[in-house]
Short mmCIF file of C-alpha atoms in Angstrom, two decimals:
data_model
loop_
_atom_site.label_atom_id
_atom_site.label_comp_id
_atom_site.label_asym_id
_atom_site.label_seq_id
_atom_site.Cartn_x
_atom_site.Cartn_y
_atom_site.Cartn_z
CA MET A 631 6.47 2.60 13.16
CA THR A 632 4.89 1.28 16.35
CA GLY A 633 1.64 1.27 14.38
CA LEU A 634 3.12 -1.31 12.00
CA ILE A 635 4.20 -3.57 14.87
CA TYR A 636 0.79 -3.19 16.51
CA LYS A 637 -0.79 -4.08 13.15
CA ASP A 638 1.38 -7.21 12.88
CA PHE A 639 0.36 -8.36 16.36
CA LEU A 640 -3.30 -7.73 15.54
CA ALA A 641 -2.97 -9.61 12.26
CA LEU A 642 -1.38 -12.52 14.14
CA ARG A 643 -3.88 -12.58 16.98
CA GLY A 644 -5.54 -15.79 15.77
CA HIS A 645 -2.16 -17.45 15.22
CA LEU A 646 -0.84 -16.34 18.61
CA THR A 647 -3.58 -18.36 20.30
CA THR A 648 -2.45 -21.37 18.25
CA TYR A 649 1.15 -20.85 19.37
CA LEU A 650 0.07 -20.56 22.98
CA VAL A 651 -1.79 -23.88 22.66
CA PHE A 652 1.33 -25.27 20.96
CA PHE A 653 3.50 -24.28 23.95
CA VAL A 654 0.97 -25.63 26.46
CA VAL A 655 0.59 -28.96 24.63
CA TYR A 656 4.32 -29.48 24.18
CA GLY A 657 4.95 -28.34 27.77
CA GLY A 658 2.34 -30.87 28.92
CA LEU A 659 3.90 -33.63 26.84
CA CYS A 660 7.29 -32.80 28.38
CA VAL A 661 5.77 -32.96 31.86
CA ALA A 662 4.21 -36.30 30.94
CA GLY A 663 7.64 -37.49 29.88
CA VAL A 664 6.69 -38.05 26.23
CA PHE A 665 9.30 -35.53 25.03
CA THR A 666 12.45 -34.26 26.66
CA PRO A 667 12.15 -30.55 27.56
CA SER A 668 14.90 -29.71 25.06
CA VAL A 669 12.27 -30.12 22.33
CA LEU A 670 10.87 -26.78 23.47
CA CYS A 671 14.09 -25.07 22.33
CA GLY A 672 13.30 -25.93 18.70
CA ILE A 673 9.92 -24.22 19.04
CA VAL A 674 11.75 -20.91 19.39
CA VAL A 675 13.05 -21.26 15.85
CA LEU A 676 9.76 -22.54 14.49
CA VAL A 677 7.65 -19.72 15.95
CA SER A 678 10.21 -17.02 15.17
CA LEU A 679 10.40 -18.12 11.56
CA ILE A 680 6.70 -18.65 10.92
CA THR A 681 5.31 -15.48 12.51
CA PRO A 682 7.09 -12.89 10.30
CA MET A 683 6.18 -15.00 7.27
CA SER A 684 2.52 -15.02 8.35
CA THR A 685 2.47 -11.24 8.70
CA VAL A 686 4.06 -10.78 5.26
CA THR A 687 1.41 -13.14 3.84
CA ALA A 688 -1.35 -11.07 5.49
CA ASP A 689 0.23 -7.86 4.15
CA ASP A 690 0.42 -9.34 0.65
CA ILE A 691 -3.21 -10.47 0.68
CA SER A 692 -4.53 -7.07 1.74
CA ARG A 693 -1.92 -5.22 -0.34
CA TRP A 694 -1.22 -3.27 2.85
CA ASN A 695 2.29 -2.21 1.88
CA ARG A 696 1.02 -0.02 -0.98
CA PHE A 697 -0.78 2.00 1.65
CA ALA A 698 1.93 1.81 4.31
CA ILE A 699 4.49 3.29 1.92
CA ALA A 700 2.13 6.19 1.23
CA THR A 701 2.07 7.03 4.96
CA PRO A 702 4.83 9.00 6.73
CA VAL A 703 6.65 5.78 7.71
CA CYS A 704 7.69 5.39 4.03
CA ARG A 705 9.67 2.42 2.74
CA ARG A 706 12.38 2.53 5.38
CA GLY A 707 9.82 2.43 8.17
CA VAL A 708 8.04 -0.58 6.67
CA VAL A 709 11.30 -2.56 6.60
CA ALA A 710 12.35 -1.37 10.05
CA GLY A 711 8.92 -2.31 11.43
CA LYS A 712 9.14 -5.83 10.04
CA TYR A 713 12.63 -6.38 11.47
CA LEU A 714 11.64 -4.98 14.85
CA PHE A 715 8.58 -7.22 14.93
CA THR A 716 10.75 -10.25 14.06
CA LEU A 717 13.22 -9.34 16.79
CA LEU A 718 10.36 -9.04 19.28
CA MET A 719 9.01 -12.45 18.26
CA VAL A 720 12.45 -14.06 18.69
CA LEU A 721 12.82 -12.45 22.12
CA LEU A 722 9.27 -13.32 23.15
CA SER A 723 9.47 -16.98 22.12
CA THR A 724 12.92 -17.32 23.76
CA VAL A 725 11.62 -15.86 27.02
CA VAL A 726 8.45 -18.01 26.97
CA VAL A 727 10.49 -21.19 26.39
CA ALA A 728 13.03 -20.19 29.05
CA VAL A 729 10.21 -19.62 31.57
CA LEU A 730 8.63 -22.97 30.65
CA LEU A 731 11.96 -24.73 31.09
CA GLY A 732 12.43 -22.98 34.43
CA LEU A 733 8.98 -24.11 35.58
CA LEU A 734 9.68 -27.69 34.46
CA SER A 735 12.98 -27.64 36.30
CA LEU A 736 11.39 -26.24 39.46
CA SER A 737 8.76 -28.96 39.36
CA GLY A 738 11.50 -31.55 39.00
CA ARG A 739 10.35 -32.69 35.57
CA SER A 740 13.16 -31.36 33.45
CA GLY A 741 14.65 -34.82 32.88
CA GLU A 742 18.34 -35.47 32.74
CA ASP A 743 19.41 -32.23 31.09
CA PRO A 744 20.50 -29.55 33.57
CA LEU A 745 18.62 -26.24 33.38
CA PRO A 746 21.63 -24.01 32.52
CA GLU A 747 22.41 -26.24 29.53
CA MET A 748 18.83 -26.11 28.31
CA LEU A 749 18.73 -22.34 28.74
CA LEU A 750 21.92 -22.06 26.72
CA SER A 751 20.33 -24.22 24.01
CA THR A 752 17.29 -21.94 24.02
CA LEU A 753 19.52 -18.91 23.59
CA ALA A 754 21.39 -20.68 20.79
CA CYS A 755 18.06 -21.44 19.10
CA GLY A 756 17.18 -17.75 19.44
CA GLY A 757 20.44 -16.92 17.67
CA ILE A 758 19.74 -19.45 14.93
CA ALA A 759 16.22 -18.01 14.55
CA LEU A 760 17.72 -14.53 14.09
CA LEU A 761 20.14 -15.85 11.51
CA MET A 762 17.48 -17.75 9.59
CA ASN A 763 15.18 -14.73 9.61
CA GLY A 764 18.15 -12.75 8.36
CA VAL A 765 18.15 -14.98 5.29
CA THR A 766 14.39 -15.18 4.74
CA LEU A 767 13.32 -11.57 5.43
CA PRO A 768 15.04 -10.00 2.39
CA LEU A 769 13.46 -12.73 0.24
CA LEU A 770 10.04 -12.15 1.79
CA LEU A 771 10.27 -8.41 1.26
CA LYS A 772 11.59 -8.76 -2.27
CA PHE A 773 9.38 -11.54 -3.65
CA GLY A 774 6.44 -11.66 -1.22
CA ALA A 775 5.40 -14.56 1.00
CA GLU A 776 4.16 -16.84 -1.77
CA LYS A 777 7.48 -17.06 -3.60
CA ALA A 778 9.73 -16.81 -0.57
CA ARG A 779 7.90 -19.51 1.41
CA LEU A 780 9.56 -22.34 -0.52
CA VAL A 781 13.02 -20.93 0.14
CA SER A 782 12.21 -20.51 3.83
CA MET A 783 10.91 -24.06 4.12
CA ALA A 784 13.95 -25.40 2.31
CA LEU A 785 16.17 -23.49 4.74
CA PHE A 786 14.27 -24.83 7.73
CA LEU A 787 14.51 -28.40 6.42
CA LEU A 788 18.20 -27.96 5.63
CA VAL A 789 19.08 -26.76 9.14
CA PHE A 790 16.92 -29.21 11.05
CA GLY A 791 17.52 -32.06 8.61
CA SER A 792 21.27 -31.60 9.10
CA VAL A 793 20.87 -31.59 12.89
CA ALA A 794 18.68 -34.71 12.75
CA LEU A 795 21.10 -36.52 10.44
CA LEU A 796 24.00 -35.59 12.67
CA GLY A 797 22.12 -36.92 15.70
CA LEU A 798 21.35 -40.14 13.84
CA ALA A 799 24.99 -40.52 12.83
CA MET A 800 26.14 -39.93 16.40
CA ASP A 801 23.65 -42.55 17.65
CA ASN A 802 25.32 -44.97 15.25
CA GLY A 803 28.76 -44.36 16.62
CA PHE A 804 29.90 -41.35 14.63
CA VAL A 805 32.06 -39.15 16.81
CA LEU A 806 32.47 -35.47 16.08
CA PRO A 807 36.06 -34.25 16.20
CA ALA A 808 36.64 -32.44 19.46
CA LEU A 809 36.71 -28.67 19.19
CA PRO A 810 39.82 -26.88 20.45
CA ALA A 811 39.17 -25.62 23.95
CA TRP A 812 39.43 -21.95 22.94
CA LEU A 813 36.86 -22.43 20.15
CA ALA A 814 34.46 -24.30 22.42
CA ALA A 815 34.74 -21.49 24.93
CA ALA A 816 34.24 -18.83 22.30
CA LEU A 817 31.36 -20.63 20.54
CA PRO A 818 28.45 -18.92 22.38
CA GLY A 819 30.00 -15.51 21.80
CA LEU A 820 30.72 -16.32 18.16
CA LEU A 821 27.15 -17.49 17.59
CA ALA A 822 25.84 -14.31 19.19
CA ILE A 823 28.10 -12.13 17.00
CA VAL A 824 27.22 -14.05 13.81
CA SER A 825 23.49 -13.99 14.62
CA VAL A 826 23.25 -10.31 15.51
CA GLY A 827 25.71 -9.30 12.78
CA GLY A 828 23.88 -11.41 10.19
CA PHE A 829 20.53 -9.92 11.21
CA ALA A 830 21.95 -6.39 10.99
CA LEU A 831 23.48 -7.10 7.57
CA SER A 832 20.20 -8.59 6.42
CA TYR A 833 18.43 -5.39 7.54
CA CYS A 834 20.75 -3.30 5.36
CA ILE A 835 20.19 -5.63 2.40
CA SER A 836 16.41 -5.48 2.87
CA GLN A 837 16.47 -1.69 2.98
CA ALA A 838 18.38 -1.62 -0.31
CA VAL A 839 16.05 -4.19 -1.89
CA TYR A 840 12.89 -2.44 -0.70
CA ALA A 841 14.09 0.98 -1.85
CA LYS A 842 14.03 -0.32 -5.42
CA LYS A 843 10.76 -2.24 -5.22
CA GLU A 844 7.79 -0.94 -7.19
CA PHE A 845 4.17 -1.25 -6.07
CA MET B 583 -3.16 30.98 -4.33
CA SER B 584 0.03 28.88 -4.31
CA ASN B 585 0.36 25.43 -5.83
CA LEU B 586 0.23 22.57 -3.34
CA LEU B 587 1.29 20.06 -5.97
CA GLU B 588 3.39 20.55 -9.08
CA VAL B 589 4.15 17.77 -11.52
CA SER B 590 6.63 18.72 -14.24
CA HIS B 591 7.55 16.61 -17.26
CA LEU B 592 6.86 13.38 -15.38
CA THR B 593 8.02 10.32 -17.29
CA LYS B 594 7.80 6.65 -16.44
CA ASP B 595 8.65 4.02 -19.03
CA TYR B 596 7.39 0.45 -18.56
CA GLY B 597 8.38 -0.58 -22.06
CA SER B 598 4.86 -1.52 -23.16
CA PHE B 599 3.48 1.70 -21.68
CA LYS B 600 5.02 5.09 -21.15
CA LEU B 601 3.81 7.96 -19.02
CA ASP B 602 5.21 10.72 -21.16
CA ASP B 603 5.98 14.30 -20.19
CA VAL B 604 3.01 14.79 -17.87
CA SER B 605 2.80 18.23 -16.29
CA PHE B 606 0.13 19.90 -14.21
CA ALA B 607 -0.27 21.99 -11.08
CA LEU B 608 -2.81 21.89 -8.28
CA PRO B 609 -3.47 25.24 -6.59
CA GLY B 610 -4.63 25.46 -2.98
CA GLY B 611 -8.37 25.54 -2.41
CA THR B 612 -9.14 23.51 -5.52
CA ILE B 613 -9.95 20.00 -6.71
CA LEU B 614 -8.12 18.60 -9.72
CA GLY B 615 -9.76 15.71 -11.53
CA LEU B 616 -7.51 13.24 -13.27
CA ILE B 617 -9.49 11.45 -15.95
CA GLY B 618 -8.68 8.99 -18.67
CA GLU B 619 -9.53 5.53 -19.95
CA ASN B 620 -8.20 2.38 -18.28
CA GLY B 621 -4.43 2.21 -18.60
CA ALA B 622 -4.09 5.88 -19.55
CA GLY B 623 -1.65 6.57 -16.72
CA LYS B 624 -3.80 7.98 -13.91
CA SER B 625 -2.70 5.48 -11.28
CA THR B 626 0.89 5.59 -12.54
CA THR B 627 0.90 9.36 -12.02
CA ILE B 628 -0.47 8.99 -8.48
CA LYS B 629 2.01 6.20 -7.70
CA CYS B 630 4.87 8.46 -8.80
CA ILE B 631 3.61 11.25 -6.53
CA LEU B 632 3.46 8.81 -3.60
CA ASN B 633 6.79 7.19 -4.52
CA LEU B 634 5.17 3.78 -4.91
CA ILE B 635 7.07 3.54 -8.18
CA ARG B 636 10.25 5.26 -9.29
CA ARG B 637 9.94 7.90 -11.97
CA ASP B 638 12.30 7.92 -14.92
CA GLY B 639 12.20 11.68 -15.39
CA GLY B 640 10.61 14.90 -14.31
CA ASP B 641 10.03 16.62 -10.98
CA ILE B 642 7.32 16.47 -8.38
CA THR B 643 7.01 19.02 -5.61
CA VAL B 644 4.39 18.89 -2.88
CA PHE B 645 3.95 21.92 -0.61
CA GLY B 646 7.08 23.23 -2.33
CA LEU B 647 9.09 20.22 -1.15
CA ASP B 648 10.63 17.51 -3.30
CA ASN B 649 8.47 14.40 -2.91
CA LEU B 650 11.52 12.11 -2.70
CA LYS B 651 14.08 14.15 -0.80
CA GLN B 652 11.58 15.26 1.86
CA GLU B 653 9.32 12.24 1.62
CA ARG B 654 8.40 11.90 5.29
CA ALA B 655 7.54 15.58 5.70
CA VAL B 656 5.46 15.49 2.53
CA LYS B 657 3.58 12.31 3.41
CA ALA B 658 2.75 13.52 6.90
CA ARG B 659 0.52 16.12 5.21
CA ILE B 660 -1.09 13.87 2.58
CA GLY B 661 -4.21 11.76 3.04
CA VAL B 662 -4.45 8.86 0.63
CA VAL B 663 -7.30 6.72 -0.65
CA LEU B 664 -6.13 4.04 -3.05
CA ASP B 665 -8.29 2.23 -5.59
CA GLU B 666 -8.96 -0.70 -3.25
CA SER B 667 -9.09 -1.29 0.48
CA THR B 668 -5.66 -2.10 1.87
CA PHE B 669 -6.65 -2.87 5.45
CA HIS B 670 -6.35 -6.44 6.71
CA ASP B 671 -9.59 -8.43 6.67
CA SER B 672 -9.26 -9.40 10.33
CA LEU B 673 -9.17 -5.78 11.56
CA THR B 674 -12.11 -3.72 12.78
CA ALA B 675 -12.52 -0.03 11.96
CA PRO B 676 -11.51 1.10 15.48
CA GLN B 677 -8.36 -1.07 15.22
CA VAL B 678 -7.52 0.55 11.90
CA GLY B 679 -7.78 3.90 13.69
CA LYS B 680 -5.42 2.75 16.44
CA ILE B 681 -2.86 1.63 13.86
CA LEU B 682 -3.07 4.86 11.86
CA SER B 683 -2.90 7.03 14.96
CA ARG B 684 0.61 5.64 15.45
CA LEU B 685 1.60 6.35 11.84
CA TYR B 686 0.31 9.90 11.33
CA PRO B 687 1.53 12.70 13.62
CA SER B 688 -1.61 14.78 13.06
CA TRP B 689 -4.14 11.94 13.45
CA ASP B 690 -7.50 13.15 14.78
CA GLY B 691 -9.13 10.29 16.67
CA ALA B 692 -12.32 12.22 17.45
CA LEU B 693 -12.79 13.12 13.79
CA TYR B 694 -12.22 9.47 12.80
CA GLN B 695 -14.82 8.33 15.31
CA SER B 696 -17.31 10.87 13.97
CA TYR B 697 -16.76 9.61 10.41
CA LEU B 698 -17.16 5.99 11.53
CA GLU B 699 -20.48 6.86 13.12
CA LYS B 700 -21.55 8.90 10.11
CA PHE B 701 -20.67 6.07 7.71
CA GLY B 702 -22.08 3.31 9.97
CA LEU B 703 -18.70 1.64 10.51
CA ALA B 704 -18.29 2.15 14.25
CA GLY B 705 -19.10 -1.42 15.37
CA LYS B 706 -16.78 -4.35 15.90
CA LYS B 707 -17.44 -5.78 12.46
CA GLN B 708 -14.28 -6.97 10.72
CA VAL B 709 -13.19 -5.47 7.42
CA LYS B 710 -13.84 -8.80 5.68
CA ALA B 711 -17.56 -8.38 6.45
CA PHE B 712 -17.64 -4.93 4.84
CA SER B 713 -19.09 -4.33 1.38
CA LYS B 714 -16.87 -2.70 -1.22
CA GLY B 715 -18.58 0.61 -0.54
CA MET B 716 -18.03 0.29 3.22
CA LYS B 717 -14.35 -0.48 2.69
CA MET B 718 -14.01 2.61 0.55
CA LYS B 719 -15.81 4.70 3.16
CA LEU B 720 -13.39 3.39 5.79
CA SER B 721 -10.44 4.45 3.62
CA ILE B 722 -11.99 7.87 3.10
CA ALA B 723 -12.69 8.29 6.83
CA ALA B 724 -9.06 7.36 7.54
CA ALA B 725 -7.73 9.79 4.94
CA PHE B 726 -9.75 12.72 6.30
CA SER B 727 -8.73 11.89 9.87
CA THR B 728 -5.05 12.34 9.10
CA ARG B 729 -5.90 16.05 8.94
CA PRO B 730 -4.17 16.35 5.58
CA GLN B 731 -3.46 19.42 3.51
CA LEU B 732 -3.57 17.42 0.31
CA LEU B 733 -5.96 14.55 -0.32
CA ILE B 734 -5.09 12.09 -3.07
CA LEU B 735 -7.91 9.81 -4.13
CA ASP B 736 -7.41 7.11 -6.73
CA GLU B 737 -10.81 5.98 -8.02
CA ALA B 738 -12.18 6.55 -4.52
CA THR B 739 -15.81 6.98 -5.50
CA SER B 740 -16.03 3.84 -7.62
CA GLY B 741 -18.18 1.19 -5.99
CA LEU B 742 -20.16 3.73 -4.01
CA ASP B 743 -23.83 4.42 -4.52
CA PRO B 744 -24.83 7.88 -5.82
CA VAL B 745 -26.04 9.08 -2.41
CA VAL B 746 -22.75 8.26 -0.67
CA ARG B 747 -20.76 9.61 -3.62
CA ASP B 748 -22.63 12.86 -3.27
CA GLU B 749 -21.91 12.94 0.48
CA ILE B 750 -18.21 12.39 -0.21
CA LEU B 751 -18.17 15.13 -2.82
CA ASP B 752 -19.76 17.47 -0.28
CA GLU B 753 -17.01 16.54 2.19
CA LEU B 754 -14.38 17.29 -0.44
CA LEU B 755 -15.95 20.64 -1.27
CA SER B 756 -16.05 21.49 2.43
CA PHE B 757 -12.40 20.36 2.75
CA ILE B 758 -11.17 22.72 0.03
CA SER B 759 -13.03 25.71 1.45
CA ASP B 760 -9.73 26.20 3.28
CA GLU B 761 -7.27 27.54 0.70
CA GLU B 762 -4.46 25.61 2.36
CA HIS B 763 -6.16 22.39 1.27
CA ALA B 764 -6.45 20.71 -2.13
CA VAL B 765 -7.64 17.45 -3.65
CA LEU B 766 -6.20 15.37 -6.47
CA MET B 767 -8.81 12.88 -7.55
CA SER B 768 -8.70 10.32 -10.31
CA SER B 769 -12.02 8.92 -11.40
CA HIS B 770 -13.84 7.17 -14.18
CA ILE B 771 -17.05 8.76 -12.98
CA THR B 772 -16.72 12.03 -14.85
CA SER B 773 -20.10 13.28 -13.60
CA ASP B 774 -18.58 13.43 -10.08
CA LEU B 775 -15.74 15.56 -11.36
CA GLU B 776 -18.17 17.79 -13.22
CA LYS B 777 -19.84 18.45 -9.87
CA ALA B 778 -16.72 18.99 -7.81
CA ALA B 779 -13.54 19.58 -9.81
CA ASP B 780 -12.05 22.96 -10.57
CA TYR B 781 -9.37 21.66 -12.91
CA ILE B 782 -9.27 18.68 -15.24
CA VAL B 783 -6.29 16.78 -16.58
CA TYR B 784 -7.26 14.20 -19.17
CA LEU B 785 -4.62 11.56 -19.75
CA HIS B 786 -4.71 9.57 -22.96
CA LYS B 787 -2.12 6.90 -23.74
CA GLY B 788 0.22 8.28 -21.11
CA ARG B 789 0.14 11.87 -22.30
CA VAL B 790 -1.87 14.90 -21.28
CA ALA B 791 -4.52 15.15 -24.00
CA VAL B 792 -6.57 17.94 -22.46
CA SER B 793 -6.01 20.07 -19.37
CA GLY B 794 -7.33 23.25 -17.93
CA ALA B 795 -9.99 24.81 -15.76
CA LYS B 796 -13.10 22.64 -15.94
CA ASP B 797 -15.50 25.51 -16.61
CA GLU B 798 -13.30 26.84 -19.40
CA LEU B 799 -13.05 23.39 -20.99
CA LEU B 800 -16.80 22.85 -20.84
CA ASP B 801 -17.33 26.33 -22.24
CA SER B 802 -14.77 25.91 -25.01
CA TYR B 803 -15.59 22.42 -26.25
CA GLY B 804 -18.91 21.65 -27.89
CA LYS B 805 -20.78 18.77 -29.45
CA LEU B 806 -21.92 19.06 -33.02
CA VAL B 807 -24.94 16.99 -34.01
CA CYS B 808 -25.56 17.06 -37.76
CA SER B 809 -26.14 15.02 -40.91
CA ARG B 810 -23.41 13.31 -42.90
CA SER B 811 -23.56 15.92 -45.64
CA GLU B 812 -23.24 18.75 -43.12
CA LEU B 813 -20.30 17.02 -41.46
CA ALA B 814 -18.57 16.68 -44.81
CA GLU B 815 -18.70 20.47 -45.20
CA VAL B 816 -16.94 21.14 -41.86
CA ASP B 817 -13.20 21.81 -41.76
CA PRO B 818 -11.77 18.69 -39.96
CA ALA B 819 -9.27 20.93 -38.14
CA LEU B 820 -12.17 22.28 -36.06
CA LEU B 821 -13.12 18.83 -34.86
CA VAL B 822 -11.47 16.48 -32.37
CA GLY B 823 -13.36 13.28 -33.07
CA THR B 824 -16.50 12.16 -34.84
CA ARG B 825 -19.11 9.46 -34.45
CA VAL B 826 -20.97 8.62 -37.65
CA GLY B 827 -24.23 6.73 -37.15
CA GLN B 828 -27.07 5.52 -39.32
CA PHE B 829 -29.30 8.48 -38.56
CA GLY B 830 -26.79 11.26 -38.06
CA CYS B 831 -23.34 12.30 -36.93
CA GLU B 832 -21.82 13.68 -33.77
CA ALA B 833 -18.49 15.43 -33.44
CA LEU B 834 -16.49 17.09 -30.72
CA VAL B 835 -15.75 20.70 -31.53
CA ARG B 836 -12.52 22.05 -30.07
CA ASP B 837 -13.62 25.68 -29.83
CA ARG B 838 -17.33 26.24 -30.10
CA HIS B 839 -16.97 30.02 -30.38
CA VAL B 840 -14.61 29.81 -33.38
CA PHE B 841 -16.83 27.09 -34.81
CA ALA B 842 -19.93 29.28 -34.48
CA ARG B 843 -18.22 32.01 -36.49
CA ARG B 844 -16.96 29.59 -39.17
CA CYS B 845 -20.14 27.49 -39.44
CA PRO B 846 -23.01 29.73 -38.33
CA GLY B 847 -25.66 27.39 -39.71
CA LEU B 848 -24.76 24.47 -37.47
CA THR B 849 -25.79 24.07 -33.86
CA VAL B 850 -23.23 23.11 -31.23
CA ASP B 851 -24.48 21.67 -27.94
CA PRO B 852 -22.72 21.85 -24.58
CA VAL B 853 -20.46 18.90 -23.79
CA THR B 854 -19.76 16.74 -20.78
CA LEU B 855 -16.32 15.54 -19.69
CA GLU B 856 -17.35 12.11 -20.87
CA ASP B 857 -17.98 13.51 -24.37
CA ILE B 858 -14.49 15.03 -24.37
CA MET B 859 -12.99 11.68 -23.34
CA VAL B 860 -14.95 9.55 -25.78
CA PHE B 861 -14.46 11.78 -28.80
CA THR B 862 -10.77 12.34 -28.09
CA VAL B 863 -10.27 8.57 -28.12
CA LYS B 864 -12.25 8.32 -31.36
CA GLY B 865 -10.25 11.14 -32.92
CA ASP B 866 -7.02 9.45 -31.87
CA ALA B 867 -8.17 6.12 -33.30
CA LYS B 868 -8.38 7.73 -36.74
#
């Protein structure tokens, strides 16, 4: 299965350079004060969602999966490889953003937001990325990248559109009802459980879907 | 000589097409050629063996193991070449090797390198810059380097020039010199199978139309070339299919030895596998 993950990284090599430039540019803009560093947190979701989709697109174009299933990794290994790769991308992008935020904070350019809060936001974005991939991966594996891309984009717009609208509403005086103290305290843990649990459930669904797929 | 592959009563129904009750066996140390016109069921049969599609009925055992229940163990000993290259365009041949070395437990890196050099694929050229023939050679190099016991090739020699095809056939013949090895090979190029195959299974409209040892088939079938009046005298039960032209007639004779006894005045020529295919289709069309 490590061969499949290695293949995904090789297939993404060109894109990875783009993402690196993306991080450097946004990091630079944050240093310059154009954006607040918290913008970097959103990149975790963006990168973690786009990279698995790109690898599925590359697999579809080359019809790689027909061959992969004929190898000893079989269907289960193909699904497991894709989920492991996604998990690695979520972890990698979270760590890169956390390091960038740390560097910005050390250089005194992290703005008004305290570092622990931004790191918590980054972790939360990692959780959201896991959850969103949990929704899109079964669709990608069932229908292929072409058909599933629309659903993924709609999901991305829904989540970030909602956040943007909420922000806009709050700027205009809308006040969110205060969460009970116990819920506020449990929120990080709940998000972690929902994210990891959702991703695990998604994995089981994908295995069932892929077991029935014909090539 | 035990069977490395046994397909029994294999059925797959797509609605518009049905692979119907296909059975054959592939003994060790032999090459079995799967022939048939487009859409006859060759690729469907291979896909069922590799579990790329689910079968509706029948059994498939490879090395005596069920191909579904012991899928991983079976696939670790099969080398596969599909009808088109499935490697990503951005990869180079050495990268393909690195990927496959992590997928196959018996991967032989040195053998792969030797094939790359032999086929002129060893450089850092990406797959997208390869010709169709080069892509197929890469797939074949990869399949051999898995050190398989069973090689499954689906139209692997199509797109290759005659010289390379001949080289590949030589490799296959060398591969099966070990009785623990066997090759299942589907091809439109029946002349290749005439050179290399020991057994032939001819699929027609999803069913096995002809099967048996290649030499016995070529010895048994014959091609009658005669006039219209002579053809009219022949018992149609002796013939599989006929082609009536302006200047004469041709017909496929099922058993040339029986035919020679029944019609001693008519000459029956040897046949090729292509003749058997073409005339069987013509006979079926009637």
